[in-house]
Amino acid sequence: EAQVTQNPRYLITVTGKKLTVTCSQNMNHEYMSWYRQDPGLGLRQIYYSMNVEVTDKGDVPEGYKVSRKEKRNFPLILESPSPNQTSLYFCASSLFVPPTGEDGYTFGSGTRLTVV
Amino acid sequence: QKEVEQNSGPLSVPEGAIASLNCTYSDRGSQSFFWYRQYSGKSPELIMFIYSNGDKEDGRFTAQLNKASQYVSLLIRDSQPSDSATYLCAVYTGANSKLTFGKGITLSVRP
């Protein structure tokens, strides 16, 4: 089944404890991106990647890191999480850039992160 | 700042009615336009895509695009309770090769 897999689905952590949210897609998509979704603010892009070893900042990159060593994987790293990073995170991928009507973005199931 | 604006909502319609969801965007260079549906606690799923002026129909859904007025809308005919969800408008401008999303509008279809 073609999909974007995120793990974990839920995570509660403490301030300052490094964490990684994994994202993997099995569709050979070139483009991958991370978004966070907050009430009243909608979906905001954190980082994106056009291809292996190519990553760039989105609108809200502060406090996050990413890497793209393999085409299928695009982990999101929080080196020192803070409470303002409590949010719902989505990984998304697309075969084409710009995304076409055939696929748009395919989203993962989401990771609900709580930082206390 | 390139923006995508949606009616604040929420929107409530009776079952069988037409639900009209509107979205405006600020970047005249925007190239393509998407509507996503997001059920509570779930990820967004693509339901419509449009890139040229006019209407595009898919089943009970019709997307309408007017580039001169910079708006895109989604009509849902014969609304069903299962259509109750948050609808996200997304616009591709080419900047950062990303989709910019509106904040979404929550639709409730009353049985």
JSON list of C-alpha atoms in Angstrom, two decimals:
[
{"chain": "A", "resi": 1, "resn": "GLU", "atom": "CA", "xyz": [0.00, 0.00, 0.00]},
{"chain": "A", "resi": 2, "resn": "ALA", "atom": "CA", "xyz": [1.31, 3.42, -0.99]},
{"chain": "A", "resi": 3, "resn": "GLN", "atom": "CA", "xyz": [1.69, 5.48, 2.13]},
{"chain": "A", "resi": 4, "resn": "VAL", "atom": "CA", "xyz": [3.59, 7.91, 4.28]},
{"chain": "A", "resi": 5, "resn": "THR", "atom": "CA", "xyz": [4.41, 6.42, 7.66]},
{"chain": "A", "resi": 6, "resn": "GLN", "atom": "CA", "xyz": [5.13, 8.56, 10.69]},
{"chain": "A", "resi": 7, "resn": "ASN", "atom": "CA", "xyz": [6.25, 7.39, 14.10]},
{"chain": "A", "resi": 8, "resn": "PRO", "atom": "CA", "xyz": [5.39, 7.75, 16.86]},
{"chain": "A", "resi": 9, "resn": "ARG", "atom": "CA", "xyz": [1.70, 8.73, 16.69]},
{"chain": "A", "resi": 10, "resn": "TYR", "atom": "CA", "xyz": [1.76, 10.20, 20.17]},
{"chain": "A", "resi": 11, "resn": "LEU", "atom": "CA", "xyz": [4.70, 11.45, 22.21]},
{"chain": "A", "resi": 12, "resn": "ILE", "atom": "CA", "xyz": [4.95, 13.18, 25.56]},
{"chain": "A", "resi": 13, "resn": "THR", "atom": "CA", "xyz": [8.39, 14.41, 26.48]},
{"chain": "A", "resi": 14, "resn": "VAL", "atom": "CA", "xyz": [10.13, 16.84, 28.78]},
{"chain": "A", "resi": 15, "resn": "THR", "atom": "CA", "xyz": [11.74, 20.13, 27.91]},
{"chain": "A", "resi": 16, "resn": "GLY", "atom": "CA", "xyz": [15.25, 19.76, 26.55]},
{"chain": "A", "resi": 17, "resn": "LYS", "atom": "CA", "xyz": [15.19, 16.03, 25.83]},
{"chain": "A", "resi": 18, "resn": "LYS", "atom": "CA", "xyz": [16.19, 15.44, 22.21]},
{"chain": "A", "resi": 19, "resn": "LEU", "atom": "CA", "xyz": [13.70, 13.56, 20.09]},
{"chain": "A", "resi": 20, "resn": "THR", "atom": "CA", "xyz": [13.24, 12.37, 16.53]},
{"chain": "A", "resi": 21, "resn": "VAL", "atom": "CA", "xyz": [10.01, 11.88, 14.64]},
{"chain": "A", "resi": 22, "resn": "THR", "atom": "CA", "xyz": [10.47, 9.52, 11.73]},
{"chain": "A", "resi": 23, "resn": "CYS", "atom": "CA", "xyz": [8.82, 9.78, 8.33]},
{"chain": "A", "resi": 24, "resn": "SER", "atom": "CA", "xyz": [9.09, 7.22, 5.55]},
{"chain": "A", "resi": 25, "resn": "GLN", "atom": "CA", "xyz": [7.35, 6.98, 2.18]},
{"chain": "A", "resi": 26, "resn": "ASN", "atom": "CA", "xyz": [7.23, 4.01, -0.19]},
{"chain": "A", "resi": 27, "resn": "MET", "atom": "CA", "xyz": [6.14, 5.86, -3.34]},
{"chain": "A", "resi": 28, "resn": "ASN", "atom": "CA", "xyz": [9.54, 7.00, -4.62]},
{"chain": "A", "resi": 29, "resn": "HIS", "atom": "CA", "xyz": [8.48, 10.60, -4.10]},
{"chain": "A", "resi": 30, "resn": "GLU", "atom": "CA", "xyz": [11.04, 13.32, -4.76]},
{"chain": "A", "resi": 31, "resn": "TYR", "atom": "CA", "xyz": [9.55, 15.95, -2.49]},
{"chain": "A", "resi": 32, "resn": "MET", "atom": "CA", "xyz": [9.00, 15.66, 1.24]},
{"chain": "A", "resi": 33, "resn": "SER", "atom": "CA", "xyz": [7.96, 18.23, 3.79]},
{"chain": "A", "resi": 34, "resn": "TRP", "atom": "CA", "xyz": [7.12, 18.69, 7.45]},
{"chain": "A", "resi": 35, "resn": "TYR", "atom": "CA", "xyz": [4.20, 20.76, 8.67]},
{"chain": "A", "resi": 36, "resn": "ARG", "atom": "CA", "xyz": [2.90, 21.59, 12.10]},
{"chain": "A", "resi": 37, "resn": "GLN", "atom": "CA", "xyz": [-0.76, 22.25, 12.75]},
{"chain": "A", "resi": 38, "resn": "ASP", "atom": "CA", "xyz": [-1.94, 24.44, 15.61]},
{"chain": "A", "resi": 39, "resn": "PRO", "atom": "CA", "xyz": [-5.46, 25.66, 16.44]},
{"chain": "A", "resi": 40, "resn": "GLY", "atom": "CA", "xyz": [-6.14, 29.01, 14.82]},
{"chain": "A", "resi": 41, "resn": "LEU", "atom": "CA", "xyz": [-2.88, 28.92, 12.87]},
{"chain": "A", "resi": 42, "resn": "GLY", "atom": "CA", "xyz": [-3.49, 26.13, 10.40]},
{"chain": "A", "resi": 43, "resn": "LEU", "atom": "CA", "xyz": [-0.76, 24.11, 8.71]},
{"chain": "A", "resi": 44, "resn": "ARG", "atom": "CA", "xyz": [2.63, 25.78, 8.61]},
{"chain": "A", "resi": 45, "resn": "GLN", "atom": "CA", "xyz": [5.65, 24.41, 6.80]},
{"chain": "A", "resi": 46, "resn": "ILE", "atom": "CA", "xyz": [8.74, 23.65, 8.89]},
{"chain": "A", "resi": 47, "resn": "TYR", "atom": "CA", "xyz": [11.23, 22.20, 6.41]},
{"chain": "A", "resi": 48, "resn": "TYR", "atom": "CA", "xyz": [11.14, 20.64, 3.00]},
{"chain": "A", "resi": 49, "resn": "SER", "atom": "CA", "xyz": [13.34, 18.56, 0.75]},
{"chain": "A", "resi": 50, "resn": "MET", "atom": "CA", "xyz": [13.39, 18.49, -3.03]},
{"chain": "A", "resi": 51, "resn": "ASN", "atom": "CA", "xyz": [15.66, 15.45, -3.22]},
{"chain": "A", "resi": 52, "resn": "VAL", "atom": "CA", "xyz": [18.31, 13.44, -1.37]},
{"chain": "A", "resi": 53, "resn": "GLU", "atom": "CA", "xyz": [20.75, 15.69, 0.50]},
{"chain": "A", "resi": 54, "resn": "VAL", "atom": "CA", "xyz": [18.70, 18.79, -0.45]},
{"chain": "A", "resi": 55, "resn": "THR", "atom": "CA", "xyz": [16.77, 20.41, 2.39]},
{"chain": "A", "resi": 56, "resn": "ASP", "atom": "CA", "xyz": [15.57, 23.94, 3.02]},
{"chain": "A", "resi": 57, "resn": "LYS", "atom": "CA", "xyz": [13.70, 25.99, 5.59]},
{"chain": "A", "resi": 58, "resn": "GLY", "atom": "CA", "xyz": [10.00, 26.58, 5.48]},
{"chain": "A", "resi": 59, "resn": "ASP", "atom": "CA", "xyz": [8.10, 29.23, 7.39]},
{"chain": "A", "resi": 60, "resn": "VAL", "atom": "CA", "xyz": [8.77, 28.08, 10.96]},
{"chain": "A", "resi": 61, "resn": "PRO", "atom": "CA", "xyz": [12.13, 26.24, 11.06]},
{"chain": "A", "resi": 62, "resn": "GLU", "atom": "CA", "xyz": [13.41, 27.52, 14.42]},
{"chain": "A", "resi": 63, "resn": "GLY", "atom": "CA", "xyz": [14.11, 24.71, 16.86]},
{"chain": "A", "resi": 64, "resn": "TYR", "atom": "CA", "xyz": [13.95, 21.95, 14.26]},
{"chain": "A", "resi": 65, "resn": "LYS", "atom": "CA", "xyz": [16.40, 20.03, 12.11]},
{"chain": "A", "resi": 66, "resn": "VAL", "atom": "CA", "xyz": [15.89, 17.58, 9.28]},
{"chain": "A", "resi": 67, "resn": "SER", "atom": "CA", "xyz": [17.98, 15.30, 7.11]},
{"chain": "A", "resi": 68, "resn": "ARG", "atom": "CA", "xyz": [17.45, 13.50, 3.82]},
{"chain": "A", "resi": 69, "resn": "LYS", "atom": "CA", "xyz": [20.10, 10.82, 3.48]},
{"chain": "A", "resi": 70, "resn": "GLU", "atom": "CA", "xyz": [17.81, 8.44, 1.64]},
{"chain": "A", "resi": 71, "resn": "LYS", "atom": "CA", "xyz": [14.97, 9.23, -0.72]},
{"chain": "A", "resi": 72, "resn": "ARG", "atom": "CA", "xyz": [12.36, 7.46, 1.37]},
{"chain": "A", "resi": 73, "resn": "ASN", "atom": "CA", "xyz": [13.17, 8.91, 4.81]},
{"chain": "A", "resi": 74, "resn": "PHE", "atom": "CA", "xyz": [12.87, 12.44, 6.15]},
{"chain": "A", "resi": 75, "resn": "PRO", "atom": "CA", "xyz": [13.19, 12.55, 9.95]},
{"chain": "A", "resi": 76, "resn": "LEU", "atom": "CA", "xyz": [12.33, 15.62, 12.01]},
{"chain": "A", "resi": 77, "resn": "ILE", "atom": "CA", "xyz": [14.70, 16.30, 14.89]},
{"chain": "A", "resi": 78, "resn": "LEU", "atom": "CA", "xyz": [14.03, 18.47, 17.91]},
{"chain": "A", "resi": 79, "resn": "GLU", "atom": "CA", "xyz": [17.40, 18.96, 19.59]},
{"chain": "A", "resi": 80, "resn": "SER", "atom": "CA", "xyz": [16.02, 20.71, 22.68]},
{"chain": "A", "resi": 81, "resn": "PRO", "atom": "CA", "xyz": [12.22, 20.65, 22.67]},
{"chain": "A", "resi": 82, "resn": "SER", "atom": "CA", "xyz": [10.31, 23.43, 24.37]},
{"chain": "A", "resi": 83, "resn": "PRO", "atom": "CA", "xyz": [6.63, 23.66, 25.33]},
{"chain": "A", "resi": 84, "resn": "ASN", "atom": "CA", "xyz": [5.88, 25.96, 22.37]},
{"chain": "A", "resi": 85, "resn": "GLN", "atom": "CA", "xyz": [6.69, 23.02, 20.10]},
{"chain": "A", "resi": 86, "resn": "THR", "atom": "CA", "xyz": [3.68, 21.16, 21.43]},
{"chain": "A", "resi": 87, "resn": "SER", "atom": "CA", "xyz": [1.70, 20.57, 18.27]},
{"chain": "A", "resi": 88, "resn": "LEU", "atom": "CA", "xyz": [0.34, 18.12, 15.72]},
{"chain": "A", "resi": 89, "resn": "TYR", "atom": "CA", "xyz": [3.01, 17.32, 13.14]},
{"chain": "A", "resi": 90, "resn": "PHE", "atom": "CA", "xyz": [2.47, 16.01, 9.64]},
{"chain": "A", "resi": 91, "resn": "CYS", "atom": "CA", "xyz": [4.93, 14.68, 7.14]},
{"chain": "A", "resi": 92, "resn": "ALA", "atom": "CA", "xyz": [3.89, 14.99, 3.50]},
{"chain": "A", "resi": 93, "resn": "SER", "atom": "CA", "xyz": [5.34, 13.85, 0.20]},
{"chain": "A", "resi": 94, "resn": "SER", "atom": "CA", "xyz": [4.74, 14.49, -3.46]},
{"chain": "A", "resi": 95, "resn": "LEU", "atom": "CA", "xyz": [5.98, 12.83, -6.63]},
{"chain": "A", "resi": 96, "resn": "PHE", "atom": "CA", "xyz": [6.17, 16.09, -8.57]},
{"chain": "A", "resi": 97, "resn": "VAL", "atom": "CA", "xyz": [7.06, 19.66, -7.85]},
{"chain": "A", "resi": 98, "resn": "PRO", "atom": "CA", "xyz": [4.77, 21.46, -8.15]},
{"chain": "A", "resi": 99, "resn": "PRO", "atom": "CA", "xyz": [2.31, 18.87, -6.91]},
{"chain": "A", "resi": 100, "resn": "THR", "atom": "CA", "xyz": [-0.18, 17.84, -9.54]},
{"chain": "A", "resi": 101, "resn": "GLY", "atom": "CA", "xyz": [-3.85, 17.18, -9.26]},
{"chain": "A", "resi": 102, "resn": "GLU", "atom": "CA", "xyz": [-3.19, 13.49, -9.35]},
{"chain": "A", "resi": 103, "resn": "ASP", "atom": "CA", "xyz": [-1.37, 13.36, -6.05]},
{"chain": "A", "resi": 104, "resn": "GLY", "atom": "CA", "xyz": [-1.23, 16.75, -4.43]},
{"chain": "A", "resi": 105, "resn": "TYR", "atom": "CA", "xyz": [0.48, 15.91, -1.19]},
{"chain": "A", "resi": 106, "resn": "THR", "atom": "CA", "xyz": [0.16, 12.57, 0.53]},
{"chain": "A", "resi": 107, "resn": "PHE", "atom": "CA", "xyz": [0.13, 13.09, 4.27]},
{"chain": "A", "resi": 108, "resn": "GLY", "atom": "CA", "xyz": [1.25, 10.81, 7.04]},
{"chain": "A", "resi": 109, "resn": "SER", "atom": "CA", "xyz": [-1.11, 10.03, 9.91]},
{"chain": "A", "resi": 110, "resn": "GLY", "atom": "CA", "xyz": [0.35, 12.70, 12.13]},
{"chain": "A", "resi": 111, "resn": "THR", "atom": "CA", "xyz": [2.33, 12.84, 15.37]},
{"chain": "A", "resi": 112, "resn": "ARG", "atom": "CA", "xyz": [0.83, 14.55, 18.37]},
{"chain": "A", "resi": 113, "resn": "LEU", "atom": "CA", "xyz": [3.71, 15.90, 20.42]},
{"chain": "A", "resi": 114, "resn": "THR", "atom": "CA", "xyz": [3.39, 17.29, 23.92]},
{"chain": "A", "resi": 115, "resn": "VAL", "atom": "CA", "xyz": [6.39, 18.94, 25.56]},
{"chain": "A", "resi": 116, "resn": "VAL", "atom": "CA", "xyz": [6.06, 19.51, 29.31]},
{"chain": "B", "resi": 1, "resn": "GLN", "atom": "CA", "xyz": [3.76, 37.30, 3.20]},
{"chain": "B", "resi": 2, "resn": "LYS", "atom": "CA", "xyz": [1.76, 35.22, 0.78]},
{"chain": "B", "resi": 3, "resn": "GLU", "atom": "CA", "xyz": [-1.56, 34.39, 2.39]},
{"chain": "B", "resi": 4, "resn": "VAL", "atom": "CA", "xyz": [-4.50, 32.14, 1.91]},
{"chain": "B", "resi": 5, "resn": "GLU", "atom": "CA", "xyz": [-7.66, 33.23, 3.68]},
{"chain": "B", "resi": 6, "resn": "GLN", "atom": "CA", "xyz": [-10.74, 31.20, 4.42]},
{"chain": "B", "resi": 7, "resn": "ASN", "atom": "CA", "xyz": [-14.05, 32.20, 6.01]},
{"chain": "B", "resi": 8, "resn": "SER", "atom": "CA", "xyz": [-13.69, 31.85, 9.74]},
{"chain": "B", "resi": 9, "resn": "GLY", "atom": "CA", "xyz": [-16.69, 29.55, 10.09]},
{"chain": "B", "resi": 10, "resn": "PRO", "atom": "CA", "xyz": [-17.90, 27.23, 11.40]},
{"chain": "B", "resi": 11, "resn": "LEU", "atom": "CA", "xyz": [-20.47, 26.56, 8.74]},
{"chain": "B", "resi": 12, "resn": "SER", "atom": "CA", "xyz": [-23.60, 24.57, 9.44]},
{"chain": "B", "resi": 13, "resn": "VAL", "atom": "CA", "xyz": [-25.97, 23.33, 6.74]},
{"chain": "B", "resi": 14, "resn": "PRO", "atom": "CA", "xyz": [-28.89, 20.88, 6.77]},
{"chain": "B", "resi": 15, "resn": "GLU", "atom": "CA", "xyz": [-28.54, 17.51, 5.12]},
{"chain": "B", "resi": 16, "resn": "GLY", "atom": "CA", "xyz": [-29.22, 17.74, 1.38]},
{"chain": "B", "resi": 17, "resn": "ALA", "atom": "CA", "xyz": [-28.28, 21.42, 1.11]},
{"chain": "B", "resi": 18, "resn": "ILE", "atom": "CA", "xyz": [-25.43, 22.97, -0.84]},
{"chain": "B", "resi": 19, "resn": "ALA", "atom": "CA", "xyz": [-22.41, 23.94, 1.24]},
{"chain": "B", "resi": 20, "resn": "SER", "atom": "CA", "xyz": [-20.31, 26.77, -0.17]},
{"chain": "B", "resi": 21, "resn": "LEU", "atom": "CA", "xyz": [-16.75, 27.17, 1.06]},
{"chain": "B", "resi": 22, "resn": "ASN", "atom": "CA", "xyz": [-14.68, 30.14, -0.03]},
{"chain": "B", "resi": 23, "resn": "CYS", "atom": "CA", "xyz": [-10.98, 30.92, -0.15]},
{"chain": "B", "resi": 24, "resn": "THR", "atom": "CA", "xyz": [-9.03, 33.97, -1.27]},
{"chain": "B", "resi": 25, "resn": "TYR", "atom": "CA", "xyz": [-5.32, 34.23, -1.94]},
{"chain": "B", "resi": 26, "resn": "SER", "atom": "CA", "xyz": [-2.93, 37.14, -2.18]},
{"chain": "B", "resi": 27, "resn": "ASP", "atom": "CA", "xyz": [-0.29, 36.01, -4.69]},
{"chain": "B", "resi": 28, "resn": "ARG", "atom": "CA", "xyz": [-1.36, 36.66, -8.27]},
{"chain": "B", "resi": 29, "resn": "GLY", "atom": "CA", "xyz": [1.35, 34.26, -9.43]},
{"chain": "B", "resi": 30, "resn": "SER", "atom": "CA", "xyz": [-0.36, 31.31, -7.78]},
{"chain": "B", "resi": 31, "resn": "GLN", "atom": "CA", "xyz": [-0.45, 28.35, -10.14]},
{"chain": "B", "resi": 32, "resn": "SER", "atom": "CA", "xyz": [-2.61, 25.61, -8.73]},
{"chain": "B", "resi": 33, "resn": "PHE", "atom": "CA", "xyz": [-5.23, 25.21, -6.07]},
{"chain": "B", "resi": 34, "resn": "PHE", "atom": "CA", "xyz": [-6.26, 22.34, -3.86]},
{"chain": "B", "resi": 35, "resn": "TRP", "atom": "CA", "xyz": [-9.03, 21.47, -1.46]},
{"chain": "B", "resi": 36, "resn": "TYR", "atom": "CA", "xyz": [-8.32, 19.03, 1.34]},
{"chain": "B", "resi": 37, "resn": "ARG", "atom": "CA", "xyz": [-10.75, 17.48, 3.78]},
{"chain": "B", "resi": 38, "resn": "GLN", "atom": "CA", "xyz": [-9.61, 16.74, 7.31]},
{"chain": "B", "resi": 39, "resn": "TYR", "atom": "CA", "xyz": [-11.67, 14.74, 9.75]},
{"chain": "B", "resi": 40, "resn": "SER", "atom": "CA", "xyz": [-11.06, 15.37, 13.41]},
{"chain": "B", "resi": 41, "resn": "GLY", "atom": "CA", "xyz": [-7.81, 13.73, 14.53]},
{"chain": "B", "resi": 42, "resn": "LYS", "atom": "CA", "xyz": [-6.95, 12.59, 11.01]},
{"chain": "B", "resi": 43, "resn": "SER", "atom": "CA", "xyz": [-4.60, 13.75, 8.30]},
{"chain": "B", "resi": 44, "resn": "PRO", "atom": "CA", "xyz": [-5.72, 15.93, 5.38]},
{"chain": "B", "resi": 45, "resn": "GLU", "atom": "CA", "xyz": [-6.87, 14.12, 2.24]},
{"chain": "B", "resi": 46, "resn": "LEU", "atom": "CA", "xyz": [-7.01, 15.64, -1.22]},
{"chain": "B", "resi": 47, "resn": "ILE", "atom": "CA", "xyz": [-10.51, 15.99, -2.64]},
{"chain": "B", "resi": 48, "resn": "MET", "atom": "CA", "xyz": [-10.22, 18.55, -5.46]},
{"chain": "B", "resi": 49, "resn": "PHE", "atom": "CA", "xyz": [-7.58, 20.20, -7.59]},
{"chain": "B", "resi": 50, "resn": "ILE", "atom": "CA", "xyz": [-8.00, 23.05, -10.08]},
{"chain": "B", "resi": 51, "resn": "TYR", "atom": "CA", "xyz": [-5.56, 25.18, -12.05]},
{"chain": "B", "resi": 52, "resn": "SER", "atom": "CA", "xyz": [-7.57, 26.94, -14.74]},
{"chain": "B", "resi": 53, "resn": "ASN", "atom": "CA", "xyz": [-10.36, 29.48, -14.47]},
{"chain": "B", "resi": 54, "resn": "GLY", "atom": "CA", "xyz": [-13.87, 28.13, -14.32]},
{"chain": "B", "resi": 55, "resn": "ASP", "atom": "CA", "xyz": [-15.56, 25.16, -12.73]},
{"chain": "B", "resi": 56, "resn": "LYS", "atom": "CA", "xyz": [-14.38, 21.63, -12.19]},
{"chain": "B", "resi": 57, "resn": "GLU", "atom": "CA", "xyz": [-16.85, 18.98, -11.08]},
{"chain": "B", "resi": 58, "resn": "ASP", "atom": "CA", "xyz": [-16.21, 15.64, -9.43]},
{"chain": "B", "resi": 59, "resn": "GLY", "atom": "CA", "xyz": [-19.29, 13.89, -8.15]},
{"chain": "B", "resi": 60, "resn": "ARG", "atom": "CA", "xyz": [-20.97, 16.08, -5.55]},
{"chain": "B", "resi": 61, "resn": "PHE", "atom": "CA", "xyz": [-18.00, 18.44, -5.41]},
{"chain": "B", "resi": 62, "resn": "THR", "atom": "CA", "xyz": [-17.41, 21.46, -7.65]},
{"chain": "B", "resi": 63, "resn": "ALA", "atom": "CA", "xyz": [-14.34, 23.65, -7.43]},
{"chain": "B", "resi": 64, "resn": "GLN", "atom": "CA", "xyz": [-14.54, 27.14, -8.88]},
{"chain": "B", "resi": 65, "resn": "LEU", "atom": "CA", "xyz": [-11.53, 29.31, -9.69]},
{"chain": "B", "resi": 66, "resn": "ASN", "atom": "CA", "xyz": [-11.46, 33.00, -10.56]},
{"chain": "B", "resi": 67, "resn": "LYS", "atom": "CA", "xyz": [-7.88, 34.19, -10.93]},
{"chain": "B", "resi": 68, "resn": "ALA", "atom": "CA", "xyz": [-8.86, 37.78, -11.70]},
{"chain": "B", "resi": 69, "resn": "SER", "atom": "CA", "xyz": [-10.63, 38.04, -8.36]},
{"chain": "B", "resi": 70, "resn": "GLN", "atom": "CA", "xyz": [-8.16, 35.72, -6.65]},
{"chain": "B", "resi": 71, "resn": "TYR", "atom": "CA", "xyz": [-10.63, 33.35, -5.14]},
{"chain": "B", "resi": 72, "resn": "VAL", "atom": "CA", "xyz": [-11.32, 29.67, -5.24]},
{"chain": "B", "resi": 73, "resn": "SER", "atom": "CA", "xyz": [-14.40, 28.01, -3.85]},
{"chain": "B", "resi": 74, "resn": "LEU", "atom": "CA", "xyz": [-15.72, 24.55, -3.16]},
{"chain": "B", "resi": 75, "resn": "LEU", "atom": "CA", "xyz": [-19.37, 23.63, -3.51]},
{"chain": "B", "resi": 76, "resn": "ILE", "atom": "CA", "xyz": [-20.68, 20.45, -1.96]},
{"chain": "B", "resi": 77, "resn": "ARG", "atom": "CA", "xyz": [-24.08, 19.45, -3.32]},
{"chain": "B", "resi": 78, "resn": "ASP", "atom": "CA", "xyz": [-26.51, 17.21, -1.48]},
{"chain": "B", "resi": 79, "resn": "SER", "atom": "CA", "xyz": [-24.47, 17.57, 1.71]},
{"chain": "B", "resi": 80, "resn": "GLN", "atom": "CA", "xyz": [-24.30, 14.49, 3.90]},
{"chain": "B", "resi": 81, "resn": "PRO", "atom": "CA", "xyz": [-23.46, 14.16, 7.61]},
{"chain": "B", "resi": 82, "resn": "SER", "atom": "CA", "xyz": [-20.32, 12.32, 6.50]},
{"chain": "B", "resi": 83, "resn": "ASP", "atom": "CA", "xyz": [-19.17, 15.58, 4.88]},
{"chain": "B", "resi": 84, "resn": "SER", "atom": "CA", "xyz": [-18.81, 17.10, 8.35]},
{"chain": "B", "resi": 85, "resn": "ALA", "atom": "CA", "xyz": [-15.11, 17.93, 8.57]},
{"chain": "B", "resi": 86, "resn": "THR", "atom": "CA", "xyz": [-12.63, 20.76, 8.29]},
{"chain": "B", "resi": 87, "resn": "TYR", "atom": "CA", "xyz": [-11.89, 21.85, 4.73]},
{"chain": "B", "resi": 88, "resn": "LEU", "atom": "CA", "xyz": [-8.49, 23.28, 3.91]},
{"chain": "B", "resi": 89, "resn": "CYS", "atom": "CA", "xyz": [-7.75, 25.43, 0.90]},
{"chain": "B", "resi": 90, "resn": "ALA", "atom": "CA", "xyz": [-4.17, 25.18, -0.36]},
{"chain": "B", "resi": 91, "resn": "VAL", "atom": "CA", "xyz": [-2.39, 27.21, -3.00]},
{"chain": "B", "resi": 92, "resn": "TYR", "atom": "CA", "xyz": [0.84, 26.50, -4.85]},
{"chain": "B", "resi": 93, "resn": "THR", "atom": "CA", "xyz": [2.76, 29.68, -5.67]},
{"chain": "B", "resi": 94, "resn": "GLY", "atom": "CA", "xyz": [6.17, 28.34, -6.55]},
{"chain": "B", "resi": 95, "resn": "ALA", "atom": "CA", "xyz": [7.75, 30.05, -3.55]},
{"chain": "B", "resi": 96, "resn": "ASN", "atom": "CA", "xyz": [9.66, 27.44, -1.51]},
{"chain": "B", "resi": 97, "resn": "SER", "atom": "CA", "xyz": [8.01, 24.85, -3.75]},
{"chain": "B", "resi": 98, "resn": "LYS", "atom": "CA", "xyz": [5.30, 24.44, -1.17]},
{"chain": "B", "resi": 99, "resn": "LEU", "atom": "CA", "xyz": [1.59, 24.45, -0.68]},
{"chain": "B", "resi": 100, "resn": "THR", "atom": "CA", "xyz": [0.40, 27.33, 1.49]},
{"chain": "B", "resi": 101, "resn": "PHE", "atom": "CA", "xyz": [-2.67, 26.35, 3.46]},
{"chain": "B", "resi": 102, "resn": "GLY", "atom": "CA", "xyz": [-5.55, 28.40, 4.75]},
{"chain": "B", "resi": 103, "resn": "LYS", "atom": "CA", "xyz": [-6.58, 27.93, 8.36]},
{"chain": "B", "resi": 104, "resn": "GLY", "atom": "CA", "xyz": [-9.53, 25.80, 7.32]},
{"chain": "B", "resi": 105, "resn": "ILE", "atom": "CA", "xyz": [-13.26, 26.02, 7.81]},
{"chain": "B", "resi": 106, "resn": "THR", "atom": "CA", "xyz": [-15.24, 23.51, 9.78]},
{"chain": "B", "resi": 107, "resn": "LEU", "atom": "CA", "xyz": [-18.41, 22.26, 8.13]},
{"chain": "B", "resi": 108, "resn": "SER", "atom": "CA", "xyz": [-21.19, 20.61, 10.07]},
{"chain": "B", "resi": 109, "resn": "VAL", "atom": "CA", "xyz": [-24.02, 18.90, 8.19]},
{"chain": "B", "resi": 110, "resn": "ARG", "atom": "CA", "xyz": [-27.15, 18.53, 10.34]},
{"chain": "B", "resi": 111, "resn": "PRO", "atom": "CA", "xyz": [-29.21, 15.36, 9.77]}
]
